[in-house]
XYZ file of N, CA and C in Angstrom:
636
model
N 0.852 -1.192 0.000
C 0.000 0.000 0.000
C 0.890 1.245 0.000
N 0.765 2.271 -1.066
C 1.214 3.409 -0.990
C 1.224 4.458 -0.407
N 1.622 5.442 0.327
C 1.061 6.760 0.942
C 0.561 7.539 -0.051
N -0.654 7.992 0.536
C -1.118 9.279 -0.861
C 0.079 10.274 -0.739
N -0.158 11.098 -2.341
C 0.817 12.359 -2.525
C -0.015 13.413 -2.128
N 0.659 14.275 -1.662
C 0.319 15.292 -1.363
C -0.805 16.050 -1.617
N -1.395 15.849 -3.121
C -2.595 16.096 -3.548
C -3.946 15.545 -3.023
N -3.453 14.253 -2.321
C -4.575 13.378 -2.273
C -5.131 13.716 -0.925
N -4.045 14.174 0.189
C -4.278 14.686 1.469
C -5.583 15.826 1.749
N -6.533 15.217 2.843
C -7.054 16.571 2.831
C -6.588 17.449 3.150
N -7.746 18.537 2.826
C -6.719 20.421 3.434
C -7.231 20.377 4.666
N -5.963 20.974 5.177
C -5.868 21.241 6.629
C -6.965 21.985 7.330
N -7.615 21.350 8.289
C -8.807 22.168 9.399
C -8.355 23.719 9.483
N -9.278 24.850 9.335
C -8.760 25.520 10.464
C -9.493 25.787 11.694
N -8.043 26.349 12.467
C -8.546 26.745 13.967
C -9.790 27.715 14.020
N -10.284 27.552 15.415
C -10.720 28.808 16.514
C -9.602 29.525 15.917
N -8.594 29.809 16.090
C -7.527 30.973 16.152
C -7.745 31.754 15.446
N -7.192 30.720 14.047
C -7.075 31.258 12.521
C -8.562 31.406 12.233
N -9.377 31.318 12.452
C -10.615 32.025 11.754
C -10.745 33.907 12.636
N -10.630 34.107 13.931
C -10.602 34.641 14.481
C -9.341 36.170 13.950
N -8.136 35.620 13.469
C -7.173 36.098 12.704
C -7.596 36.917 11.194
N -8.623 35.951 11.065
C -9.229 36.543 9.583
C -10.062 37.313 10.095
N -11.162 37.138 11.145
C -11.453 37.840 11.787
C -11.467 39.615 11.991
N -10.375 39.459 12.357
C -9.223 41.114 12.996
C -9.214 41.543 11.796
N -8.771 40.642 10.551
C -8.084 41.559 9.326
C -9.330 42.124 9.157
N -10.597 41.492 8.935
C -12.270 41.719 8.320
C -12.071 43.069 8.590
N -12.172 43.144 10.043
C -12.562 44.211 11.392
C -11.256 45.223 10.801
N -10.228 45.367 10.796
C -9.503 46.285 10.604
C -9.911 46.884 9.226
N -10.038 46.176 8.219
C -10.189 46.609 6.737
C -11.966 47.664 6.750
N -12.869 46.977 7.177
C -13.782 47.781 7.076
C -13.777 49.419 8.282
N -12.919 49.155 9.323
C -12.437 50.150 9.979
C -11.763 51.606 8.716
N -11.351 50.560 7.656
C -10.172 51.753 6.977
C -10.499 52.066 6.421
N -11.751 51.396 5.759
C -12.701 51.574 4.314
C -12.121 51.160 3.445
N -11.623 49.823 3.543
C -11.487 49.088 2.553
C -12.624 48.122 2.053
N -13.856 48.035 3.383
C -14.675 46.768 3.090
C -15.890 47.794 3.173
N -17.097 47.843 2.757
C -18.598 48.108 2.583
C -19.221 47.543 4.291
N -19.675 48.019 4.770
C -20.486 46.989 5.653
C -21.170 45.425 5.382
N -21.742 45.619 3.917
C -22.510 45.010 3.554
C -20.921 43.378 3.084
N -19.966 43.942 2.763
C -18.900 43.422 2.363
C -18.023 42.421 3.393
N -18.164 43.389 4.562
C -17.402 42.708 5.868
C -18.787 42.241 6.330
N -19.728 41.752 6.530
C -20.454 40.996 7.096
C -20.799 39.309 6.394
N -20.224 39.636 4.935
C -20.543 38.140 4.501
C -19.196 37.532 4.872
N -18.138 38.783 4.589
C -16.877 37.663 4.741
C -16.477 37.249 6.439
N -17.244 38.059 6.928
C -17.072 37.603 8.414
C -17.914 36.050 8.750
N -19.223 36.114 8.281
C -20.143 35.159 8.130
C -19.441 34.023 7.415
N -18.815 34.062 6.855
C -18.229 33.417 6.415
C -16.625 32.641 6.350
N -16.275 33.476 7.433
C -14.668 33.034 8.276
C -14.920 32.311 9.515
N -16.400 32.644 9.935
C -17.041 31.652 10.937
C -17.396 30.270 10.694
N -17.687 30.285 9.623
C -18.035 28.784 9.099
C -17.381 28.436 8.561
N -16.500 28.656 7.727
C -15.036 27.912 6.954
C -14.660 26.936 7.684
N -14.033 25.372 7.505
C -14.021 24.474 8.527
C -12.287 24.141 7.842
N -12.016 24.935 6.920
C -10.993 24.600 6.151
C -9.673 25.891 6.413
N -8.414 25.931 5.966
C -7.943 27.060 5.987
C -8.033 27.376 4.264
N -8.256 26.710 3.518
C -8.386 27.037 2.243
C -9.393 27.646 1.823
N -10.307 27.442 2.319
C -11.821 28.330 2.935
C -11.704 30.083 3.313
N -10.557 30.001 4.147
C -10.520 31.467 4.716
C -9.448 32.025 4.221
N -8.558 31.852 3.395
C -7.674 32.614 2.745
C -8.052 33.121 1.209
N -9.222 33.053 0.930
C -9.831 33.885 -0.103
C -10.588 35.208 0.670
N -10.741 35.064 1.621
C -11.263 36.283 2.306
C -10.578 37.460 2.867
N -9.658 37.078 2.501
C -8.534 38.469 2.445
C -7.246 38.429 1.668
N -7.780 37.928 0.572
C -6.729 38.008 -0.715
C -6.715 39.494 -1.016
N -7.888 39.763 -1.181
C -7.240 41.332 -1.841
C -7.222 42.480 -0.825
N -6.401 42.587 0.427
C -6.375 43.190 1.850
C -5.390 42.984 1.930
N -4.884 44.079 2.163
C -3.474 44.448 2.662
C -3.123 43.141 3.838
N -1.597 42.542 3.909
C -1.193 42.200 4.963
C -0.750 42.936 6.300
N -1.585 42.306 7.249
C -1.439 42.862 8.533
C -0.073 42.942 9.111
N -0.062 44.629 9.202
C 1.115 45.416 9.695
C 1.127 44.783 11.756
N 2.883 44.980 11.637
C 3.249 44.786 13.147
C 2.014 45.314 14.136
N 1.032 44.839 14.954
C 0.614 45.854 16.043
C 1.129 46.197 17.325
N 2.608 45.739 17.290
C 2.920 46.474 18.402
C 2.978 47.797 18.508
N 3.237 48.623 17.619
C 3.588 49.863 17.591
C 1.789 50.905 17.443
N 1.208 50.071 16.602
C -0.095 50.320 16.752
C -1.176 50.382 17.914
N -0.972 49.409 18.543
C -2.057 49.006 19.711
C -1.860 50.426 20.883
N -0.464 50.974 21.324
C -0.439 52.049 22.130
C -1.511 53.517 22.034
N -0.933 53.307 20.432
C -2.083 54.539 20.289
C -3.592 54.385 20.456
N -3.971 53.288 20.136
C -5.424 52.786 19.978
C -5.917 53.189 21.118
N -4.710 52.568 22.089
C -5.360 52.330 23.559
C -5.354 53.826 24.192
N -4.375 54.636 23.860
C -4.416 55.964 24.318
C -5.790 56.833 23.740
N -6.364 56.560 22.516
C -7.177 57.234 22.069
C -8.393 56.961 22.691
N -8.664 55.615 22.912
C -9.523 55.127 23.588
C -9.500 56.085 25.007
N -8.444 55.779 26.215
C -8.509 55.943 27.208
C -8.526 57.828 27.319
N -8.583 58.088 26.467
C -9.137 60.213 26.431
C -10.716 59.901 26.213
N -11.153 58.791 26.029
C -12.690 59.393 25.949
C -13.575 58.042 26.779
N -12.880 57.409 27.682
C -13.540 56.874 29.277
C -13.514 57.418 30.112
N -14.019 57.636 31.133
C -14.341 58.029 32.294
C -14.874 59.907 32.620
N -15.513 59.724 31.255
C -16.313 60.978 31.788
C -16.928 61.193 32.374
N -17.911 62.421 32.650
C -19.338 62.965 33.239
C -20.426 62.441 32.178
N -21.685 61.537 32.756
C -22.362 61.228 32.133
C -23.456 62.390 31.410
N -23.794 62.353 30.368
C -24.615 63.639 29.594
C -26.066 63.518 29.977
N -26.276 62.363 30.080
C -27.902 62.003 30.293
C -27.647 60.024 30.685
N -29.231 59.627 31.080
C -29.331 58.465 32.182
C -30.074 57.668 31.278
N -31.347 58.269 30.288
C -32.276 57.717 29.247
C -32.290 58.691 28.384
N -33.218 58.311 27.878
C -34.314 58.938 26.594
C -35.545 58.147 26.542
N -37.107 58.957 26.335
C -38.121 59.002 26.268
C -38.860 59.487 24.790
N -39.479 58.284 24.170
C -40.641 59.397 23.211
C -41.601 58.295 23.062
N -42.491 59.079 23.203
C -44.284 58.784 22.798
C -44.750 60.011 21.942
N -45.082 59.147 20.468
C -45.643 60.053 19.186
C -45.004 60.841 18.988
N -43.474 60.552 19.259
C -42.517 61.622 18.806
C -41.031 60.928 18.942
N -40.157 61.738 19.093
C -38.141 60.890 18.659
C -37.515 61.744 19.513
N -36.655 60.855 19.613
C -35.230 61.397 20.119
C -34.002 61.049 19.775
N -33.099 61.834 19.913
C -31.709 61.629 19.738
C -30.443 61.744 20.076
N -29.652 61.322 20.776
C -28.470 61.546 21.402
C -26.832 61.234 19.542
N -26.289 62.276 19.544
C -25.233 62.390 18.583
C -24.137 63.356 18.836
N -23.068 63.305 18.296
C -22.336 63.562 18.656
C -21.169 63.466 19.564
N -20.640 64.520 20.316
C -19.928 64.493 21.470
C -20.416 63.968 23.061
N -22.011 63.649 23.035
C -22.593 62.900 24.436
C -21.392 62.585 25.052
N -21.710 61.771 26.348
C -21.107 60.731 27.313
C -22.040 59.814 27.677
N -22.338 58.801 27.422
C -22.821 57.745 27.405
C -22.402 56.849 28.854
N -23.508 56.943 29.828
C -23.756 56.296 31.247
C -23.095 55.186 31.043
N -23.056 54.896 32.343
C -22.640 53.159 32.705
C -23.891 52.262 32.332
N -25.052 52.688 32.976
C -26.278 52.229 32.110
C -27.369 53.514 31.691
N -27.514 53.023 30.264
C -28.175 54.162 29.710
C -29.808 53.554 29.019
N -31.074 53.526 29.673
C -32.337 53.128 29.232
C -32.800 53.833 28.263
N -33.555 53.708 27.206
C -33.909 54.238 25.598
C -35.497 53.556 25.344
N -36.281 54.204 25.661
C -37.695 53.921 25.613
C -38.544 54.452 24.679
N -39.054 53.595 23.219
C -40.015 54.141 22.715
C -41.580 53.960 22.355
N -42.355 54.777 22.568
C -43.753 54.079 22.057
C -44.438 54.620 21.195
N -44.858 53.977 19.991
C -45.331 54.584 19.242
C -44.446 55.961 18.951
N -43.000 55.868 18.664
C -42.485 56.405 18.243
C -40.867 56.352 17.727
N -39.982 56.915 18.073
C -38.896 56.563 17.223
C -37.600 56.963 17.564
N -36.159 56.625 17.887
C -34.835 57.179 18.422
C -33.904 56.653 17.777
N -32.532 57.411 17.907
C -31.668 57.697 17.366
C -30.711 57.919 18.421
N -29.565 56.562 18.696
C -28.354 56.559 19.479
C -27.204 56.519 18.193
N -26.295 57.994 18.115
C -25.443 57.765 17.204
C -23.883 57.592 18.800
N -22.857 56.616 18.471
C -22.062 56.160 19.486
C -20.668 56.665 18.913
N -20.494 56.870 17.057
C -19.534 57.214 16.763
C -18.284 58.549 17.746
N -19.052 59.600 17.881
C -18.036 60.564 18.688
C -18.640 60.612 20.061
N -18.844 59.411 20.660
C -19.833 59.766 22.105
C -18.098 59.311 22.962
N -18.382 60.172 24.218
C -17.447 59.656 25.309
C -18.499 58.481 26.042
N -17.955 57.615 27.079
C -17.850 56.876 28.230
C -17.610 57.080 29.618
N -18.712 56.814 30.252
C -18.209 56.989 31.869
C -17.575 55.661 32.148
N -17.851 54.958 31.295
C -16.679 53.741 31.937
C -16.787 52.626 30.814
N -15.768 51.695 31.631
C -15.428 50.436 29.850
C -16.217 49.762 29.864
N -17.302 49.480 30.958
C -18.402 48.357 30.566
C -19.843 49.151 30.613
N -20.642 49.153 29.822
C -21.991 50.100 29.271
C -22.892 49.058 28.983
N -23.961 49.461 29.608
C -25.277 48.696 28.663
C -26.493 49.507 28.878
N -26.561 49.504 27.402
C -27.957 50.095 26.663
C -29.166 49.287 26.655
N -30.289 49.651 27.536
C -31.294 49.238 27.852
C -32.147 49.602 26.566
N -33.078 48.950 25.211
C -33.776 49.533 24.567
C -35.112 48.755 24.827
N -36.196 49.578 24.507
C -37.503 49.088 24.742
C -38.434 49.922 23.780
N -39.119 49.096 22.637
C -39.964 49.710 21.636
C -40.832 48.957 21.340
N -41.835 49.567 21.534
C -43.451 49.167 21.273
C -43.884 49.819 20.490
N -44.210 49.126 18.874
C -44.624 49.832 17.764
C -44.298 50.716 17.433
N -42.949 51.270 17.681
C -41.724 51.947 17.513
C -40.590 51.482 16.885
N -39.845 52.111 16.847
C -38.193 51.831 16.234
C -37.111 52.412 17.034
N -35.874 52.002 16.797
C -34.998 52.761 17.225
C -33.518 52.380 16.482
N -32.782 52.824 16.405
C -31.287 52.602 15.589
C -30.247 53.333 16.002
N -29.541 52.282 16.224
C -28.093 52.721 17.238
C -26.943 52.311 16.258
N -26.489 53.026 16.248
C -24.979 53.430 14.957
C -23.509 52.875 16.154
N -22.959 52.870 15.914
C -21.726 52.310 16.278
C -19.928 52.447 15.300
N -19.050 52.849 15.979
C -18.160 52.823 14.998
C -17.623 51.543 14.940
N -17.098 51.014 13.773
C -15.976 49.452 13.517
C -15.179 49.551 14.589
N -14.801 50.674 15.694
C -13.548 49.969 16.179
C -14.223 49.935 17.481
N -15.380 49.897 18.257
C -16.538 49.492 19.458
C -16.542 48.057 19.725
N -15.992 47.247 20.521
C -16.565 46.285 21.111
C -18.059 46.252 21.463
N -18.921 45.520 20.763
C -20.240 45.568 21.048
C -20.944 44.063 21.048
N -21.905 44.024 22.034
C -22.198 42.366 22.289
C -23.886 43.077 22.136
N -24.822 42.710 21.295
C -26.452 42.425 21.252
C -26.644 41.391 21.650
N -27.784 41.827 22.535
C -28.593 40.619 23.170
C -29.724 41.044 23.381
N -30.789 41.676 22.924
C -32.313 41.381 22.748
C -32.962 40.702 21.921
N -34.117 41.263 22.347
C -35.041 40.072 20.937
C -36.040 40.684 20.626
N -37.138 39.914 19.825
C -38.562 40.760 19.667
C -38.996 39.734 19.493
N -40.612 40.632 19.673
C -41.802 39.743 19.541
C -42.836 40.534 18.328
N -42.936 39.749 17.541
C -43.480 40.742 16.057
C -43.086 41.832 16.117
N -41.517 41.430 16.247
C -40.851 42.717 15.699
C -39.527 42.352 15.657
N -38.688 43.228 15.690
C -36.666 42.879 15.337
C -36.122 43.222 16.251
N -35.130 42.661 16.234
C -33.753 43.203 17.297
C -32.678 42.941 16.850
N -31.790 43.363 15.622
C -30.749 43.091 14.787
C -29.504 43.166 15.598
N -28.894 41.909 15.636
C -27.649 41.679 16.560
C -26.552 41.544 15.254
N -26.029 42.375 14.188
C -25.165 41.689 13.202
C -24.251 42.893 13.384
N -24.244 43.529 14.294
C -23.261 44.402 14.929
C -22.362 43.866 16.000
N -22.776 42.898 16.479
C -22.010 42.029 17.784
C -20.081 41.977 16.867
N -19.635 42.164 17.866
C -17.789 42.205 17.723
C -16.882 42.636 18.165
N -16.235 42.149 18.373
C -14.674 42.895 18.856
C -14.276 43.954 18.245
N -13.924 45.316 19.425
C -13.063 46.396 18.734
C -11.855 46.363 19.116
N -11.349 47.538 18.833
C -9.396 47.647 18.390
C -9.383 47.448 20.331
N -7.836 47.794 20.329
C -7.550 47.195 21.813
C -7.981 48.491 22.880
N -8.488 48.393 24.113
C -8.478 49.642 24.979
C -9.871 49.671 24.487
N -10.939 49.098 23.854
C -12.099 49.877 22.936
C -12.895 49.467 24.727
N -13.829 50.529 24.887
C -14.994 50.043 26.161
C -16.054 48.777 25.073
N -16.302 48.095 26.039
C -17.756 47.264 25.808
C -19.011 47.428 25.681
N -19.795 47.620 25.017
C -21.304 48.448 25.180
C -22.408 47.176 25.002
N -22.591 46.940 25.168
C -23.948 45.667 25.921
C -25.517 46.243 25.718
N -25.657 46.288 24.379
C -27.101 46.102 23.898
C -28.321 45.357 24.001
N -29.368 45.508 24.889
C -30.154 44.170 24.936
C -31.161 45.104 25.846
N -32.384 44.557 25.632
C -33.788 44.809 25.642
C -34.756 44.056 25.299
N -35.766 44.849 24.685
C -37.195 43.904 24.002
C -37.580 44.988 23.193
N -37.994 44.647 21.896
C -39.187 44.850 20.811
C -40.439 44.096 20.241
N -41.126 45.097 20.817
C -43.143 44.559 20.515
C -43.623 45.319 19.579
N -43.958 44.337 17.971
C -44.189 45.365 16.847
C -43.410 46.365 16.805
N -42.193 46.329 16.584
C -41.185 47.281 16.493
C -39.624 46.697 15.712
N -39.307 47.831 16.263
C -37.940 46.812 16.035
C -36.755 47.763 16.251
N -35.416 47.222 16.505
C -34.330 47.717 16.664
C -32.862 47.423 15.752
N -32.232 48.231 15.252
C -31.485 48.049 14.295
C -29.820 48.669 15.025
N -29.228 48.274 15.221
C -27.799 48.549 15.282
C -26.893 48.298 14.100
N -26.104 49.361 13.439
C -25.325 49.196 12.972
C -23.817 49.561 12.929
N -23.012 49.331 12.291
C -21.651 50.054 12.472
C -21.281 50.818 11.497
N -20.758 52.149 11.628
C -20.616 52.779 10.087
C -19.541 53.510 11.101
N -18.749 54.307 9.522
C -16.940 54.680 10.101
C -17.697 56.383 10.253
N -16.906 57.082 10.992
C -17.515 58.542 11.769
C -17.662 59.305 9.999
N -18.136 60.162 10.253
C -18.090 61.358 9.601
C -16.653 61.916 8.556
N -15.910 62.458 9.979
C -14.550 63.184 10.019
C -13.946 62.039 8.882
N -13.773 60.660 9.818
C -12.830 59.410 8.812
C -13.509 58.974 7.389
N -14.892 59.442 6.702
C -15.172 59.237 5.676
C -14.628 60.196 5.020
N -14.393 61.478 5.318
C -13.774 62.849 4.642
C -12.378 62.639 4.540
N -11.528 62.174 5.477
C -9.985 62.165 5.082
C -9.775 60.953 4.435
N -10.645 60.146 4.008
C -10.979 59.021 3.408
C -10.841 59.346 1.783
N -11.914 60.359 1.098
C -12.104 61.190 0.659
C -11.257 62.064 0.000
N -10.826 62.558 1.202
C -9.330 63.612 0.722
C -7.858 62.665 0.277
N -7.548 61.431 0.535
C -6.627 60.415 0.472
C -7.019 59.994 -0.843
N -8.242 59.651 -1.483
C -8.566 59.612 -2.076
C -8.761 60.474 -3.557
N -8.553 61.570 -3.621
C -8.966 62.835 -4.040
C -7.709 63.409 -5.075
């Protein structure tokens, strides 16, 4: 009996690790605007289920190779740590037959409740400060809506649900290092709740101008 050649071998499993690795690159590239949202969510969806490594090395063929982060991670973490431990701006938000909105420069509580009925809100998280690294956003909408924005580099974990209605968890992920945790979870009745991640303002413009 012969040993198979090399061809005949299956391809190698991959890890927990190495999917997780592809992972980071996903997460860094749509951070830079290299990936669409719509772009980094299949290939993420899809570095999760790969059972192969031949599987997950088409998912960042055309992505830059990941630079040293030692020299990187300091700053991350410094940028991060200028916008924890502030003064909180507000505790909730309230609307019935009407909206609200927190954007901008806020500070975002340790826990922050978001209540709508029969009506509609708006949590933008991109330039918000932190009173501290662990946060959770209480949402509650009854035949209402609400949509909470997030930047790519936010550690964010969803955990609500609905009942004839939504609670979109495809924002759940790891951010850059030093990022606070923000802990989404509630209930929607005939409603629904949408979180997404999109890159700030400012970084679509020098995006733009690099571009230009």
């Amino acid at each position: 009996m012969t040993n198979p050649g090399p061809s005949e071998l299956p391809e190698m499993r991959a890890s927990d690790a190495e999917r997780e690795r592809i992972a980071e690159r996903l997460r860094d590239a749509v951070a830079e605007g290299r990936l669409d949202m719509e772009e980094f969510e299949e290939r993420l969806d899809a570095a999760y289920k790969a059972r192969t490594q031949g599987e997950l090395e088409p998912l960042v063929r055309d992505l830059p190779a990941p630079a040293s982060s030692h020299a990187a991670a300091p700053a991350e973490q410094a940028g991060w740590a200028s916008r924890i431990g502030k003064q909180p701006t507000s505790k909730g938000a309230f609307s019935f037959w009407g909206g609200f909105y927190r954007r901008g420069t806020w500070t975002v509580p340790r826990s922050f409740t978001a209540v709508t009925f029969q009506g509609g809100g708006d949590l933008d998280l991109r330039e918000a400060n932190f009173e501290d690294r662990e946060i959770v956003i209480r949402c509650v909408t009854i035949m209402g809506g609400m949509r909470i924005v997030v930047p790519p580099e936010l550690t964010v974990d969803v955990t609500g649900f609905g009942l004839m209605g939504g609670f979109d968890d495809r924002a759940t992920g790891d951010g850059t290092p030093g990022s606070p945790r923000v802990r989404i979870t509630g209930f929607a009745l005939m409603g629904g709740v949408g979180v997404e991640r999109k890159r700030r303002k400012a970084d679509k413009a020098g995006k733009r101008e690099l571009e230009g």
